[in-house]
Amino acid sequence: MKSKASAPGKVILFGEHFVVYGVKAILCAINKRISVTAEKSEENKISIKSNIGNLTLEPNKLISEINSPLKPFYYLANKMIQNQNTGIEIVVESDIPLGVGLGSSSACCVAGAAAISRLFHKTSKEEILKLAIEAEKTIFKNTSGADCTVCTYGGIMEYDKENGFDKIESEPNFHLVIVNSNIEHSTESVVARVREFKEKNETKFATLCNNESKLVKDVLGLLKENNIKELGCKVIQNQKYLETIGISNDKLREMIQGGQNESFGAKITGAGGGGCIFALTDESNLDQTMNQFKEKNYDCFSVKIDFKGLDTF
Ligand code: MEV
């Protein structure tokens, strides 16, 4: 029997990094997905095939000794086959660019947790999310859990560490142009750099957290009104805060500048240091914004909100 699941990638619209320190963030799932197929096998091995490489290992290895981005799948499979006389074969297919802040690893964890656990028993979305966050912690110990949450439930949501997520029921009608710097980044090391900044600038950082909280509150109102133009101003403002905490660089600034004229606003999304930016548009300026990026040979594509979240087959 095969068990298949797919989960969307995500974009952090507002609040990345500050969310680690308790500020509310706003995220949305995007219509680019990762699919995971899992199957029991007679051989007592865990085998994972993906377009970033393969991994085949005996069960019960120490997670800390595995040096592979596919480690979360191993963790999930190994957990599920305890006291079961079986191996597992996993195949991962992705249309989300990997390692650039678009939630590829969270989507892997969510789709992986669903596909693997459902080989053994029916699991609720809540259980899958819990497993996915555990798995994500094998590669990023301090994850806030926000990314896995939006990949599971889809749509647009507010999230803070203390209260978890709350789905935003409005369906704002925007398009995001995603531009990939093609600079891979490690979320863990950028988050560590921000922690250093915070420790050296406690007062400044506290002010930034306050400002970000106010901005997010305003954004919640604007989302309900579908006021995309004003949302663009908040995007520009949020980018200024991200510049201050040192997660930007010349390439990202150049990209943001590149889209600012036609779109309503552009900012880094996710950890920064590399990865992607997005430019906020609607039907009226989507093509012009895409063209501006294309003229400069940037790697770009447009996405909309995915309202489905985790899907199982
Ligand atoms: C990474 O996509 C988002 C960060 O805020 C880290 C986190 O929330 O765990 C940078």
mmCIF file of C-alpha atoms and ligand atoms in Angstrom:
data_model
loop_
_atom_site.group_PDB
_atom_site.id
_atom_site.type_symbol
_atom_site.label_atom_id
_atom_site.label_comp_id
_atom_site.label_asym_id
_atom_site.label_seq_id
_atom_site.Cartn_x
_atom_site.Cartn_y
_atom_site.Cartn_z
ATOM 1 C CA MET A 1 0.000 0.000 0.000
ATOM 2 C CA LYS A 2 1.242 3.473 -0.895
ATOM 3 C CA SER A 3 0.444 6.548 1.157
ATOM 4 C CA LYS A 4 0.764 9.922 -0.538
ATOM 5 C CA ALA A 5 0.529 13.471 0.811
ATOM 6 C CA SER A 6 1.333 16.927 -0.446
ATOM 7 C CA ALA A 7 1.812 20.227 1.347
ATOM 8 C CA PRO A 8 2.254 23.791 0.110
ATOM 9 C CA GLY A 9 5.250 26.032 0.588
ATOM 10 C CA LYS A 10 4.835 29.305 2.407
ATOM 11 C CA VAL A 11 5.769 32.913 2.476
ATOM 12 C CA ILE A 12 6.149 34.933 5.652
ATOM 13 C CA LEU A 13 4.345 38.141 4.794
ATOM 14 C CA PHE A 14 5.224 40.009 7.998
ATOM 15 C CA GLY A 15 7.076 39.335 11.240
ATOM 16 C CA GLU A 16 9.892 36.903 10.446
ATOM 17 C CA HIS A 17 12.638 36.883 13.098
ATOM 18 C CA PHE A 18 10.558 38.989 15.484
ATOM 19 C CA VAL A 19 8.236 35.970 15.792
ATOM 20 C CA VAL A 20 11.101 34.086 17.471
ATOM 21 C CA TYR A 21 10.834 36.661 20.305
ATOM 22 C CA GLY A 22 7.059 36.438 20.707
ATOM 23 C CA VAL A 23 5.835 39.002 18.142
ATOM 24 C CA LYS A 24 2.909 37.981 15.952
ATOM 25 C CA ALA A 25 3.771 37.033 12.359
ATOM 26 C CA ILE A 26 1.521 36.758 9.308
ATOM 27 C CA LEU A 27 2.136 33.917 6.912
ATOM 28 C CA CYS A 28 0.441 32.514 3.869
ATOM 29 C CA ALA A 29 0.644 29.188 2.072
ATOM 30 C CA ILE A 30 1.532 29.459 -1.623
ATOM 31 C CA ASN A 31 0.422 27.445 -4.626
ATOM 32 C CA LYS A 32 3.713 25.530 -5.010
ATOM 33 C CA ARG A 33 3.847 22.065 -3.421
ATOM 34 C CA ILE A 34 5.934 19.170 -2.207
ATOM 35 C CA SER A 35 4.603 15.614 -2.591
ATOM 36 C CA VAL A 36 5.769 12.648 -0.536
ATOM 37 C CA THR A 37 4.960 9.010 -1.285
ATOM 38 C CA ALA A 38 5.699 6.398 1.388
ATOM 39 C CA GLU A 39 5.537 2.633 1.129
ATOM 40 C CA LYS A 40 6.412 -0.227 3.484
ATOM 41 C CA SER A 41 9.247 -2.444 2.255
ATOM 42 C CA GLU A 42 10.416 -5.925 3.173
ATOM 43 C CA GLU A 43 14.021 -4.853 3.528
ATOM 44 C CA ASN A 44 14.676 -3.527 7.028
ATOM 45 C CA LYS A 45 15.926 -0.132 5.774
ATOM 46 C CA ILE A 46 14.753 3.458 5.528
ATOM 47 C CA SER A 47 15.306 4.731 2.014
ATOM 48 C CA ILE A 48 14.583 8.262 0.779
ATOM 49 C CA LYS A 49 14.781 9.409 -2.855
ATOM 50 C CA SER A 50 14.545 13.081 -3.772
ATOM 51 C CA ASN A 51 15.784 15.583 -6.328
ATOM 52 C CA ILE A 52 18.404 16.782 -3.834
ATOM 53 C CA GLY A 53 19.843 13.283 -3.383
ATOM 54 C CA ASN A 54 19.120 9.934 -1.798
ATOM 55 C CA LEU A 55 19.606 8.473 1.670
ATOM 56 C CA THR A 56 19.423 4.802 2.680
ATOM 57 C CA LEU A 57 20.127 3.793 6.278
ATOM 58 C CA GLU A 58 19.350 1.031 8.742
ATOM 59 C CA PRO A 59 16.795 1.977 11.411
ATOM 60 C CA ASN A 60 17.745 3.241 14.890
ATOM 61 C CA LYS A 61 20.707 5.443 13.952
ATOM 62 C CA LEU A 62 21.430 8.423 16.164
ATOM 63 C CA ILE A 63 19.814 11.462 14.502
ATOM 64 C CA SER A 64 22.734 13.667 15.569
ATOM 65 C CA GLU A 65 25.073 11.469 13.514
ATOM 66 C CA ILE A 66 23.142 11.872 10.263
ATOM 67 C CA ASN A 67 24.453 14.636 8.062
ATOM 68 C CA SER A 68 21.776 15.054 5.419
ATOM 69 C CA PRO A 69 18.978 17.532 4.672
ATOM 70 C CA LEU A 70 16.768 14.418 4.380
ATOM 71 C CA LYS A 71 17.182 13.740 8.095
ATOM 72 C CA PRO A 72 13.579 14.752 9.032
ATOM 73 C CA PHE A 73 12.225 11.933 6.820
ATOM 74 C CA TYR A 74 14.553 9.447 8.501
ATOM 75 C CA TYR A 75 13.414 10.699 11.911
ATOM 76 C CA LEU A 76 9.725 10.268 11.003
ATOM 77 C CA ALA A 77 10.153 6.848 9.404
ATOM 78 C CA ASN A 78 12.308 5.567 12.257
ATOM 79 C CA LYS A 79 9.767 6.760 14.822
ATOM 80 C CA MET A 80 6.896 5.050 12.992
ATOM 81 C CA ILE A 81 8.562 1.676 12.502
ATOM 82 C CA GLN A 82 9.464 1.156 16.169
ATOM 83 C CA ASN A 83 8.149 -2.326 17.119
ATOM 84 C CA GLN A 84 7.053 -2.928 13.522
ATOM 85 C CA ASN A 85 8.822 -5.441 11.356
ATOM 86 C CA THR A 86 9.168 -3.312 8.237
ATOM 87 C CA GLY A 87 11.322 -0.906 6.298
ATOM 88 C CA ILE A 88 10.075 2.213 4.488
ATOM 89 C CA GLU A 89 10.685 3.680 1.042
ATOM 90 C CA ILE A 90 10.016 7.384 0.601
ATOM 91 C CA VAL A 91 9.951 9.412 -2.610
ATOM 92 C CA VAL A 92 9.927 13.216 -2.481
ATOM 93 C CA GLU A 93 8.912 15.453 -5.417
ATOM 94 C CA SER A 94 9.066 19.209 -5.184
ATOM 95 C CA ASP A 95 8.037 22.229 -7.186
ATOM 96 C CA ILE A 96 9.229 24.563 -4.421
ATOM 97 C CA PRO A 97 12.794 25.859 -4.831
ATOM 98 C CA LEU A 98 14.735 24.347 -1.935
ATOM 99 C CA GLY A 99 16.477 26.114 0.917
ATOM 100 C CA VAL A 100 15.485 29.663 -0.030
ATOM 101 C CA GLY A 101 12.860 30.542 2.591
ATOM 102 C CA LEU A 102 9.770 29.285 0.784
ATOM 103 C CA GLY A 103 8.983 26.608 3.338
ATOM 104 C CA SER A 104 10.418 23.653 1.421
ATOM 105 C CA SER A 105 11.683 21.966 4.575
ATOM 106 C CA SER A 106 8.426 22.582 6.471
ATOM 107 C CA ALA A 107 6.366 21.306 3.535
ATOM 108 C CA CYS A 108 8.648 18.218 3.488
ATOM 109 C CA CYS A 109 8.087 17.677 7.203
ATOM 110 C CA VAL A 110 4.304 18.108 6.935
ATOM 111 C CA ALA A 111 3.825 15.978 3.799
ATOM 112 C CA GLY A 112 6.380 13.466 5.179
ATOM 113 C CA ALA A 113 4.649 13.215 8.566
ATOM 114 C CA ALA A 114 1.282 12.668 6.852
ATOM 115 C CA ALA A 115 2.441 10.138 4.242
ATOM 116 C CA ILE A 116 4.568 8.092 6.665
ATOM 117 C CA SER A 117 2.242 8.079 9.686
ATOM 118 C CA ARG A 118 -0.785 7.156 7.562
ATOM 119 C CA LEU A 119 0.961 3.925 6.540
ATOM 120 C CA PHE A 120 0.309 2.782 10.107
ATOM 121 C CA HIS A 121 -2.821 4.559 11.327
ATOM 122 C CA LYS A 122 -5.215 7.411 10.623
ATOM 123 C CA THR A 123 -3.749 10.667 11.898
ATOM 124 C CA SER A 124 -5.447 13.996 12.457
ATOM 125 C CA LYS A 125 -4.026 17.258 11.089
ATOM 126 C CA GLU A 126 -3.128 18.216 14.683
ATOM 127 C CA GLU A 127 -1.122 15.010 15.166
ATOM 128 C CA ILE A 128 0.572 15.455 11.800
ATOM 129 C CA LEU A 129 1.550 19.020 12.668
ATOM 130 C CA LYS A 130 3.027 17.875 15.993
ATOM 131 C CA LEU A 131 5.073 15.192 14.237
ATOM 132 C CA ALA A 132 6.158 17.642 11.523
ATOM 133 C CA ILE A 133 7.448 20.176 14.059
ATOM 134 C CA GLU A 134 9.362 17.400 15.885
ATOM 135 C CA ALA A 135 10.903 16.376 12.554
ATOM 136 C CA GLU A 136 11.773 19.972 11.620
ATOM 137 C CA LYS A 137 13.584 20.313 14.960
ATOM 138 C CA THR A 138 16.133 17.714 13.752
ATOM 139 C CA ILE A 139 17.430 20.341 11.317
ATOM 140 C CA PHE A 140 16.432 23.562 13.083
ATOM 141 C CA LYS A 141 16.212 23.152 16.840
ATOM 142 C CA ASN A 142 14.719 26.567 17.594
ATOM 143 C CA THR A 143 11.942 26.640 15.021
ATOM 144 C CA SER A 144 8.943 28.690 16.115
ATOM 145 C CA GLY A 145 6.649 26.128 14.439
ATOM 146 C CA ALA A 146 5.036 28.843 12.324
ATOM 147 C CA ASP A 147 6.128 27.452 8.958
ATOM 148 C CA CYS A 148 4.870 23.898 9.572
ATOM 149 C CA THR A 149 1.584 25.279 10.869
ATOM 150 C CA VAL A 150 0.753 27.264 7.723
ATOM 151 C CA CYS A 151 1.912 24.396 5.471
ATOM 152 C CA THR A 152 -0.562 22.132 7.304
ATOM 153 C CA TYR A 153 -3.619 24.359 7.329
ATOM 154 C CA GLY A 154 -3.048 26.508 4.219
ATOM 155 C CA GLY A 155 -4.532 29.977 3.703
ATOM 156 C CA ILE A 156 -3.344 33.001 5.547
ATOM 157 C CA MET A 157 -2.779 33.075 9.278
ATOM 158 C CA GLU A 158 -1.454 34.979 12.216
ATOM 159 C CA TYR A 159 0.926 33.120 14.458
ATOM 160 C CA ASP A 160 2.664 33.755 17.719
ATOM 161 C CA LYS A 161 4.657 31.396 19.859
ATOM 162 C CA GLU A 162 2.439 31.657 22.918
ATOM 163 C CA ASN A 163 -1.004 31.390 21.334
ATOM 164 C CA GLY A 164 -0.166 29.356 18.222
ATOM 165 C CA PHE A 165 -1.987 30.081 15.013
ATOM 166 C CA ASP A 166 -5.267 31.689 14.129
ATOM 167 C CA LYS A 167 -6.578 31.441 10.608
ATOM 168 C CA ILE A 168 -7.421 34.773 8.983
ATOM 169 C CA GLU A 169 -10.718 34.176 7.262
ATOM 170 C CA SER A 170 -10.496 37.026 4.730
ATOM 171 C CA GLU A 171 -9.284 36.074 1.271
ATOM 172 C CA PRO A 172 -7.215 39.036 0.068
ATOM 173 C CA ASN A 173 -6.853 39.109 -3.649
ATOM 174 C CA PHE A 174 -3.125 39.691 -4.160
ATOM 175 C CA HIS A 175 -0.367 38.135 -6.197
ATOM 176 C CA LEU A 176 3.178 37.827 -4.923
ATOM 177 C CA VAL A 177 6.105 37.974 -7.278
ATOM 178 C CA ILE A 178 8.818 35.838 -5.706
ATOM 179 C CA VAL A 179 12.392 36.601 -6.666
ATOM 180 C CA ASN A 180 15.069 34.080 -5.768
ATOM 181 C CA SER A 181 18.566 35.368 -4.999
ATOM 182 C CA ASN A 182 19.793 31.783 -5.474
ATOM 183 C CA ILE A 183 21.944 32.366 -2.411
ATOM 184 C CA GLU A 184 21.311 29.407 -0.111
ATOM 185 C CA HIS A 185 21.054 30.293 3.535
ATOM 186 C CA SER A 186 20.902 28.434 6.804
ATOM 187 C CA THR A 187 17.895 29.645 8.792
ATOM 188 C CA GLU A 188 19.617 28.478 11.954
ATOM 189 C CA SER A 189 22.722 30.622 11.421
ATOM 190 C CA VAL A 190 20.781 33.745 10.378
ATOM 191 C CA VAL A 191 18.563 33.355 13.465
ATOM 192 C CA ALA A 192 21.734 33.009 15.571
ATOM 193 C CA ARG A 193 23.100 36.235 14.034
ATOM 194 C CA VAL A 194 19.897 38.070 14.929
ATOM 195 C CA ARG A 195 20.214 36.768 18.494
ATOM 196 C CA GLU A 196 23.717 38.284 18.653
ATOM 197 C CA PHE A 197 22.324 41.591 17.360
ATOM 198 C CA LYS A 198 19.614 41.468 20.044
ATOM 199 C CA GLU A 199 22.090 40.707 22.821
ATOM 200 C CA LYS A 200 24.249 43.679 21.800
ATOM 201 C CA ASN A 201 21.274 46.054 21.285
ATOM 202 C CA GLU A 202 18.603 45.049 23.818
ATOM 203 C CA THR A 203 16.789 48.414 23.934
ATOM 204 C CA LYS A 204 16.841 48.933 20.180
ATOM 205 C CA PHE A 205 15.615 45.387 19.620
ATOM 206 C CA ALA A 206 12.764 45.819 22.127
ATOM 207 C CA THR A 207 11.671 48.991 20.261
ATOM 208 C CA LEU A 208 11.794 47.127 16.952
ATOM 209 C CA CYS A 209 9.646 44.320 18.406
ATOM 210 C CA ASN A 210 7.098 46.921 19.566
ATOM 211 C CA ASN A 211 7.071 48.602 16.169
ATOM 212 C CA GLU A 212 6.682 45.272 14.404
ATOM 213 C CA SER A 213 3.758 44.347 16.700
ATOM 214 C CA LYS A 214 2.013 47.630 15.833
ATOM 215 C CA LEU A 215 2.655 47.086 12.131
ATOM 216 C CA VAL A 216 1.185 43.570 12.259
ATOM 217 C CA LYS A 217 -1.909 44.881 14.042
ATOM 218 C CA ASP A 218 -2.452 47.443 11.258
ATOM 219 C CA VAL A 219 -1.887 44.744 8.644
ATOM 220 C CA LEU A 220 -4.661 42.587 10.120
ATOM 221 C CA GLY A 221 -7.113 45.441 9.507
ATOM 222 C CA LEU A 222 -5.834 46.073 5.986
ATOM 223 C CA LEU A 223 -6.142 42.379 5.078
ATOM 224 C CA LYS A 224 -9.804 42.427 6.073
ATOM 225 C CA GLU A 225 -10.354 45.511 3.900
ATOM 226 C CA ASN A 226 -8.356 43.940 1.021
ATOM 227 C CA ASN A 227 -6.438 47.237 0.927
ATOM 228 C CA ILE A 228 -3.466 46.011 -1.078
ATOM 229 C CA LYS A 229 -1.972 49.434 -1.745
ATOM 230 C CA GLU A 230 -1.731 50.244 1.979
ATOM 231 C CA LEU A 231 -0.448 46.724 2.655
ATOM 232 C CA GLY A 232 2.380 47.583 0.257
ATOM 233 C CA CYS A 233 3.380 50.517 2.500
ATOM 234 C CA LYS A 234 3.564 48.082 5.435
ATOM 235 C CA VAL A 235 5.730 45.742 3.354
ATOM 236 C CA ILE A 236 8.183 48.609 2.755
ATOM 237 C CA GLN A 237 8.145 49.529 6.458
ATOM 238 C CA ASN A 238 8.727 45.926 7.554
ATOM 239 C CA GLN A 239 11.714 45.694 5.214
ATOM 240 C CA LYS A 240 13.277 48.682 7.016
ATOM 241 C CA TYR A 241 13.089 46.770 10.324
ATOM 242 C CA LEU A 242 14.671 43.706 8.692
ATOM 243 C CA GLU A 243 17.489 45.894 7.338
ATOM 244 C CA THR A 244 18.110 47.160 10.873
ATOM 245 C CA ILE A 245 18.581 43.674 12.335
ATOM 246 C CA GLY A 246 21.179 42.893 9.677
ATOM 247 C CA ILE A 247 19.616 40.111 7.614
ATOM 248 C CA SER A 248 19.816 41.923 4.287
ATOM 249 C CA ASN A 249 22.726 42.250 1.874
ATOM 250 C CA ASP A 250 23.602 44.087 -1.364
ATOM 251 C CA LYS A 251 22.036 41.495 -3.654
ATOM 252 C CA LEU A 252 18.754 41.436 -1.707
ATOM 253 C CA ARG A 253 18.656 45.253 -1.579
ATOM 254 C CA GLU A 254 19.214 45.432 -5.336
ATOM 255 C CA MET A 255 16.378 42.948 -5.904
ATOM 256 C CA ILE A 256 14.020 44.856 -3.607
ATOM 257 C CA GLN A 257 14.862 48.099 -5.383
ATOM 258 C CA GLY A 258 14.235 46.381 -8.712
ATOM 259 C CA GLY A 259 10.608 45.641 -7.913
ATOM 260 C CA GLN A 260 9.724 48.690 -5.881
ATOM 261 C CA ASN A 261 8.695 50.945 -8.813
ATOM 262 C CA GLU A 262 5.930 48.793 -10.230
ATOM 263 C CA SER A 263 4.772 46.760 -7.232
ATOM 264 C CA PHE A 264 3.125 48.081 -4.053
ATOM 265 C CA GLY A 265 6.155 47.100 -1.973
ATOM 266 C CA ALA A 266 8.875 44.466 -1.699
ATOM 267 C CA LYS A 267 10.645 42.783 1.187
ATOM 268 C CA ILE A 268 12.703 39.790 2.239
ATOM 269 C CA THR A 269 10.642 36.766 3.197
ATOM 270 C CA GLY A 270 11.905 34.193 5.698
ATOM 271 C CA ALA A 271 15.297 34.146 7.305
ATOM 272 C CA GLY A 272 17.131 36.448 4.838
ATOM 273 C CA GLY A 273 20.881 36.437 4.323
ATOM 274 C CA GLY A 274 19.978 34.999 0.897
ATOM 275 C CA GLY A 275 16.811 33.226 -0.112
ATOM 276 C CA CYS A 276 13.911 35.167 -1.598
ATOM 277 C CA ILE A 277 12.162 38.487 -1.598
ATOM 278 C CA PHE A 278 8.567 39.080 -2.644
ATOM 279 C CA ALA A 279 6.900 42.024 -4.342
ATOM 280 C CA LEU A 280 3.230 42.627 -3.571
ATOM 281 C CA THR A 281 0.976 43.180 -6.579
ATOM 282 C CA ASP A 282 -2.562 42.753 -7.828
ATOM 283 C CA GLU A 283 -3.876 42.213 -11.373
ATOM 284 C CA SER A 284 -3.173 45.863 -12.219
ATOM 285 C CA ASN A 285 0.623 45.679 -11.834
ATOM 286 C CA LEU A 286 1.499 41.962 -11.846
ATOM 287 C CA ASP A 287 2.787 41.831 -15.444
ATOM 288 C CA GLN A 288 4.742 45.081 -15.175
ATOM 289 C CA THR A 289 6.372 43.897 -11.937
ATOM 290 C CA MET A 290 7.298 40.521 -13.448
ATOM 291 C CA ASN A 291 8.747 42.288 -16.499
ATOM 292 C CA GLN A 292 10.869 44.588 -14.354
ATOM 293 C CA PHE A 293 12.494 41.596 -12.674
ATOM 294 C CA LYS A 294 12.807 39.623 -15.914
ATOM 295 C CA GLU A 295 14.541 42.521 -17.665
ATOM 296 C CA LYS A 296 17.235 42.300 -15.016
ATOM 297 C CA ASN A 297 17.454 38.510 -15.486
ATOM 298 C CA TYR A 298 16.247 37.721 -12.008
ATOM 299 C CA ASP A 299 14.897 34.255 -11.251
ATOM 300 C CA CYS A 300 11.241 35.085 -10.554
ATOM 301 C CA PHE A 301 7.744 33.622 -10.601
ATOM 302 C CA SER A 302 4.343 34.648 -9.294
ATOM 303 C CA VAL A 303 2.234 32.847 -6.691
ATOM 304 C CA LYS A 304 -1.167 33.159 -5.071
ATOM 305 C CA ILE A 305 -2.403 32.007 -1.685
ATOM 306 C CA ASP A 306 -3.025 28.237 -1.383
ATOM 307 C CA PHE A 307 -6.209 27.697 0.616
ATOM 308 C CA LYS A 308 -6.005 23.903 0.779
ATOM 309 C CA GLY A 309 -2.962 23.150 2.964
ATOM 310 C CA LEU A 310 -2.070 19.511 3.574
ATOM 311 C CA ASP A 311 -3.670 17.077 1.150
ATOM 312 C CA THR A 312 -3.626 13.295 1.582
ATOM 313 C CA PHE A 313 -4.372 10.627 -1.007
HETATM 314 C C1 MEV B 1 12.170 31.319 8.930
HETATM 315 O O1 MEV B 1 11.378 30.973 7.799
HETATM 316 C C2 MEV B 1 11.426 32.227 9.835
HETATM 317 C C3 MEV B 1 12.188 32.742 11.050
HETATM 318 O O2 MEV B 1 11.332 33.699 11.687
HETATM 319 C C4 MEV B 1 12.540 31.645 12.016
HETATM 320 C C5 MEV B 1 11.319 31.004 12.683
HETATM 321 O O3 MEV B 1 10.249 31.588 12.759
HETATM 322 O O4 MEV B 1 11.487 29.859 13.202
HETATM 323 C C6 MEV B 1 13.447 33.480 10.622
#
